[in-house]
Short mmCIF file of C-alpha atoms in Angstrom, two decimals:
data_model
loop_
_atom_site.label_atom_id
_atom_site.label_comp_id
_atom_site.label_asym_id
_atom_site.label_seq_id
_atom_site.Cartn_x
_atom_site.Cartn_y
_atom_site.Cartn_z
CA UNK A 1 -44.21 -8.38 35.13
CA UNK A 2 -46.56 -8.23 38.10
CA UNK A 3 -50.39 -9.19 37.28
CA UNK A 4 -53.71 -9.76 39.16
CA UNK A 5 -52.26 -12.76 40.84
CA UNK A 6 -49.63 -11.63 42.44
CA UNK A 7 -50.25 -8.47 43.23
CA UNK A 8 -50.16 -7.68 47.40
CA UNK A 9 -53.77 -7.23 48.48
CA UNK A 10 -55.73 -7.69 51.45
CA UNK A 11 -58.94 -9.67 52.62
CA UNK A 12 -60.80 -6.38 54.92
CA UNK A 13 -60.93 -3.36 54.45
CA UNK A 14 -58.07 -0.93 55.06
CA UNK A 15 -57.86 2.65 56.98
CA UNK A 16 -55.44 5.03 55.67
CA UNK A 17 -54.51 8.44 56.78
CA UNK A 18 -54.06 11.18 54.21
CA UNK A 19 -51.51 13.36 55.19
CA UNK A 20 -52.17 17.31 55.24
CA UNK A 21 -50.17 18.05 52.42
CA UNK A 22 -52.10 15.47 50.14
CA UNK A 23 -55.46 16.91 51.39
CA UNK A 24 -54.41 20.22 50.00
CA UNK A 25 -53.04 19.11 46.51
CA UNK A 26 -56.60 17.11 46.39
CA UNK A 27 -58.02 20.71 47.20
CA UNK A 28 -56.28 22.44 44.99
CA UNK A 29 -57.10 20.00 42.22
CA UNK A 30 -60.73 20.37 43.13
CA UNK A 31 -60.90 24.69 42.67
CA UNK A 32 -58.62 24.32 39.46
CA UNK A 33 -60.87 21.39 37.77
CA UNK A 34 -64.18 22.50 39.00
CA UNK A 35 -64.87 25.03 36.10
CA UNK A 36 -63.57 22.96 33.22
CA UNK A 37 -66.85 20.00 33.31
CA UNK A 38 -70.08 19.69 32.50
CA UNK A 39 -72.41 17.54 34.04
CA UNK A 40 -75.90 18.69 33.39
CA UNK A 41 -76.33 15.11 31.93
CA UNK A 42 -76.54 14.30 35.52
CA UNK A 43 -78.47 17.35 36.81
CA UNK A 44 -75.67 18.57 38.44
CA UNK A 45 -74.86 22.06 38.09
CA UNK A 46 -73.87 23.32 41.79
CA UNK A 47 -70.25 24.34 41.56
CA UNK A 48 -69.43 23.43 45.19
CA UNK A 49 -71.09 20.06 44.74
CA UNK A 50 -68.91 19.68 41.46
CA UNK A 51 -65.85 20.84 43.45
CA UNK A 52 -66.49 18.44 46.35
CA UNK A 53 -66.54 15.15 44.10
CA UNK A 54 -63.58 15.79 42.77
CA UNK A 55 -62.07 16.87 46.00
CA UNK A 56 -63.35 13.37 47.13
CA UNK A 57 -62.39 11.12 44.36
CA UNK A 58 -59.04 12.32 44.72
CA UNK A 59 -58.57 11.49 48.11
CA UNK A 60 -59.82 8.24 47.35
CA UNK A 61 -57.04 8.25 44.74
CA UNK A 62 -54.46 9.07 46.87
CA UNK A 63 -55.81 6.59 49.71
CA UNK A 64 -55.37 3.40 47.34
CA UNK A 65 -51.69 4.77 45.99
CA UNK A 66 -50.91 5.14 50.11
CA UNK A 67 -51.95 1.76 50.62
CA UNK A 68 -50.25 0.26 48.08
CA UNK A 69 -46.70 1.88 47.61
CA UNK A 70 -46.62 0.77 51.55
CA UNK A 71 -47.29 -3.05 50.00
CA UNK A 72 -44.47 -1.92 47.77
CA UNK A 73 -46.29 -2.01 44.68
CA UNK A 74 -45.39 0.41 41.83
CA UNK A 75 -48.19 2.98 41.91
CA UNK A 76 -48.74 5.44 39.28
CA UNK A 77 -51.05 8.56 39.71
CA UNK A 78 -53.24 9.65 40.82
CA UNK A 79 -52.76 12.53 37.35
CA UNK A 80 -53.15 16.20 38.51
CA UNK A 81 -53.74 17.63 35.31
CA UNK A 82 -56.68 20.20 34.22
CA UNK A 83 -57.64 19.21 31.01
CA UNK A 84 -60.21 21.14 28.61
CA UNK A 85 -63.29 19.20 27.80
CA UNK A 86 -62.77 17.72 24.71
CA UNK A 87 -59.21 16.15 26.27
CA UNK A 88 -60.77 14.56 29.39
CA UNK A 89 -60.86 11.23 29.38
CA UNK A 90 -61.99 7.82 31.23
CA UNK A 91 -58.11 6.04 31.84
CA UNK A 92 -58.11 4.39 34.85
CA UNK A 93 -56.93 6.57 38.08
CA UNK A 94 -54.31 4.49 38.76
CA UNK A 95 -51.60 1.81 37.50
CA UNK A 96 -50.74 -0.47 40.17
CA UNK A 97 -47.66 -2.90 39.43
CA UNK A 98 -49.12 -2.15 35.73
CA UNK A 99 -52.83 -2.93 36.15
CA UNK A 100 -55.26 -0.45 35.48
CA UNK A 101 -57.46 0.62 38.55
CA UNK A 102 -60.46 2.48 38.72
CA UNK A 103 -61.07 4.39 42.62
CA UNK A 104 -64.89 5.12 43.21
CA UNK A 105 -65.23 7.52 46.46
CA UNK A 106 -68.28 7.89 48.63
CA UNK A 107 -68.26 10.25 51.93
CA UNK A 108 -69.14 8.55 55.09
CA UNK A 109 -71.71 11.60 55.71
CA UNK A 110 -73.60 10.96 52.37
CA UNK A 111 -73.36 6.96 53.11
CA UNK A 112 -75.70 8.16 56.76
CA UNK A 113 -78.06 9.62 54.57
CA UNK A 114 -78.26 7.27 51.41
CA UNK A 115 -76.52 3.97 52.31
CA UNK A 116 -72.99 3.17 51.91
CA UNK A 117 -72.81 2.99 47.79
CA UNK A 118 -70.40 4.01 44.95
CA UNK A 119 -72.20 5.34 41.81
CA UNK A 120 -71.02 4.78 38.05
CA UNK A 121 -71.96 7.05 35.23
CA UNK A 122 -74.38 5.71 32.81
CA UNK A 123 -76.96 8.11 31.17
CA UNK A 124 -77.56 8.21 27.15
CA UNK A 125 -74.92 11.34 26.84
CA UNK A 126 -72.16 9.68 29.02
CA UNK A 127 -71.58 6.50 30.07
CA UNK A 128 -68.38 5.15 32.11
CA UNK A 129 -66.35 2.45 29.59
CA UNK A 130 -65.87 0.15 32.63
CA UNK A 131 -69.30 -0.35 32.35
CA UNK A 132 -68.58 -2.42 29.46
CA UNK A 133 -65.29 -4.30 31.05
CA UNK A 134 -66.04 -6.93 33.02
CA UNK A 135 -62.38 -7.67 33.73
CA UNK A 136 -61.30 -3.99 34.81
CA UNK A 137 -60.24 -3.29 38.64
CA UNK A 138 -61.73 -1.23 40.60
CA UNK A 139 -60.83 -0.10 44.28
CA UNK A 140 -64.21 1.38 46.35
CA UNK A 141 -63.40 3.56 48.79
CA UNK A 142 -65.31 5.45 51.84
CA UNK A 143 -64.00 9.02 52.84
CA UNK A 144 -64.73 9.26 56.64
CA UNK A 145 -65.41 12.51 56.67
CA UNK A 146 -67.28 12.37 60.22
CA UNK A 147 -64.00 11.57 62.22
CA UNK A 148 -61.21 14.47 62.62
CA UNK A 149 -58.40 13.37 60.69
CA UNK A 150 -58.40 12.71 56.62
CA UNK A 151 -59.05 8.87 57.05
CA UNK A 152 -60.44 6.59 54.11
CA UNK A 153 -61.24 3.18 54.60
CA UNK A 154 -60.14 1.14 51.23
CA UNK A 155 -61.87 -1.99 50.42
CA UNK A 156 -60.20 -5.00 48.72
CA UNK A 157 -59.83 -4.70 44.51
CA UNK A 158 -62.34 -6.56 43.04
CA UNK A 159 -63.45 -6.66 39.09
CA UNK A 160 -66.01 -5.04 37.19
CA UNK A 161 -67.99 -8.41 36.96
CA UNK A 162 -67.93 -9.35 40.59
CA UNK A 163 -69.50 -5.61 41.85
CA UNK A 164 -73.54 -5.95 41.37
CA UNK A 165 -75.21 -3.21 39.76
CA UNK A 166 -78.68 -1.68 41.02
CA UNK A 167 -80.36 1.52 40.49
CA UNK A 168 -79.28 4.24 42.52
CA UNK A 169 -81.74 4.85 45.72
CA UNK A 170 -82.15 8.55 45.26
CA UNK A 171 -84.41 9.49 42.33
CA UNK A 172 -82.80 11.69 40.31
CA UNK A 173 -80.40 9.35 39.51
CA UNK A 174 -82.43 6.95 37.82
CA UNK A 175 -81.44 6.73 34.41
CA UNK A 176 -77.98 8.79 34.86
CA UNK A 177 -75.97 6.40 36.81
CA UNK A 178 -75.63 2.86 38.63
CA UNK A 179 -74.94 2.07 42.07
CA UNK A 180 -73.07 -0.80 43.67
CA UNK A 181 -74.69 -0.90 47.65
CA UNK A 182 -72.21 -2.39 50.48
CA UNK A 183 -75.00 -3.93 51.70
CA UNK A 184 -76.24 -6.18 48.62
CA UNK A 185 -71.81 -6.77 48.13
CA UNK A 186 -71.81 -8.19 51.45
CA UNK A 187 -74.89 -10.02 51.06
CA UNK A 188 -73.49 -11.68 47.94
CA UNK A 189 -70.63 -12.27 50.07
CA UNK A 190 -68.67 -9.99 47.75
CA UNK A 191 -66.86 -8.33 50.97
CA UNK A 192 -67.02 -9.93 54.06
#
C-alpha cells in the first residue's frame, strides 16, 4: 500500500498540458452541472460565473491526474457525475495511490487582478470539511488561461496544516470563504 511517504512528488511546480479532448469533457461537465447548485451563500448567482468554476476546477482535476499517472501513480477521478443537491458531496477530487486529494484551481487572469490565491468555502451555511483536517492533501493549481494552449501549472501536495489561511482580499468574500495567497506560502517558505 502506497502512502504519503512514498508517493512520487516533486519539489517546483509542474506545467501540464490538457489535451483538447479533456478540455471539452471539463466543458461539458461545466453546462451539465451548472444548473444543479446553489451558491447564494456566497453571493454568487451568475450562471456563467458558476459554469466557469467548475469548468476550472476540473481542469485543475484533470491537470494533477496528468501529472501523476505519468509518475505512475494510480489516479482515480476526477468523477463526472451530475448529482442533485441533496447528493453532492465534499469527497476529495481525487485518490492518488489511495490518498485522498483535494485540487483548488485559480485562473492566471483572476490571479493579475487579485493575487495568485486559492479560496476555501467557509460561511455559516457551508463550510468545506477540510477545513477541519489538518492532515488532508491538497494539490493548488493555476489555470494559465493567458497563454494559447490549456496549460496548468501544479504545485507540490502539501497538507491542510502547512497552507496558511487569511481572509480573502476582495470584500465580498469576507465571511464566506478563506484564502491561501502564493505570496504569504512562499514567504513562509511553504513553496519555494
Amino acid at each position: 500500500m502506497y502512502n504519503s511517504e512514498t508517493m512520487p512528488t516533486f519539489k517546483s511546480p509542474q506545467s501540464i498540458l490538457v489535451p483538447d479532448d479533456v478540455k471539452e469533457r471539463a466543458l461539458s461537465f461545466a453546462d451539465a452541472v451548472t444548473g444543479t447548485v446553489n451558491y447564494k451563500d456566497s453571493n454568487q448567482s451568475a450562471r456563467e460565473k458558476i459554469r466557469d468554476d467548475h469548468f476550472v476546477s476540473k481542469l485543475g482535476e484533470e491537470a494533477v491526474r496528468i501529472l501523476f499517472q505519468g509518475r505512475n501513480c494510480q489516479v482515480e477521478g476526477p468523477d463526472y457525475g451530475v448529482y442533485e443537491a441533496k447528493r453532492k458531496s465534499w469527497a476529495a477530487d481525487l485518490k492518488i495511490n489511495g490518498l485522498e486529494v483535494a485540487v483548488k484551481t485559480q485562473r492566471r487572469s483572476a490571479a493579475n487582478r487579485y493575487g495568485l490565491s486559492w479560496t476555501f468555502q467557509d460561511s455559516p451555511e457551508r463550510r468545506d470539511p477540510i477545513l477541519d483536517m489538518p492532515e488532508a492533501w491538497v494539490c493548488l493549481v493555476v489555470f494559465e488561461d493567458l497563454k494559447e494552449e490549456t496549460e496548468c501549472l501544479v504545485y507540490p501536495l502539501r497538507k491542510i496544516k502547512q497552507l496558511i489561511f487569511e481572509a480573502p482580499r476582495l470584500g465580498k468574500l469576507i465571511g464566506k470563504k478563506q484564502a491561501v495567497y502564493l505570496e504569504t506560502l512562499k514567504k513562509h517558505k511553504v513553496f519555494k
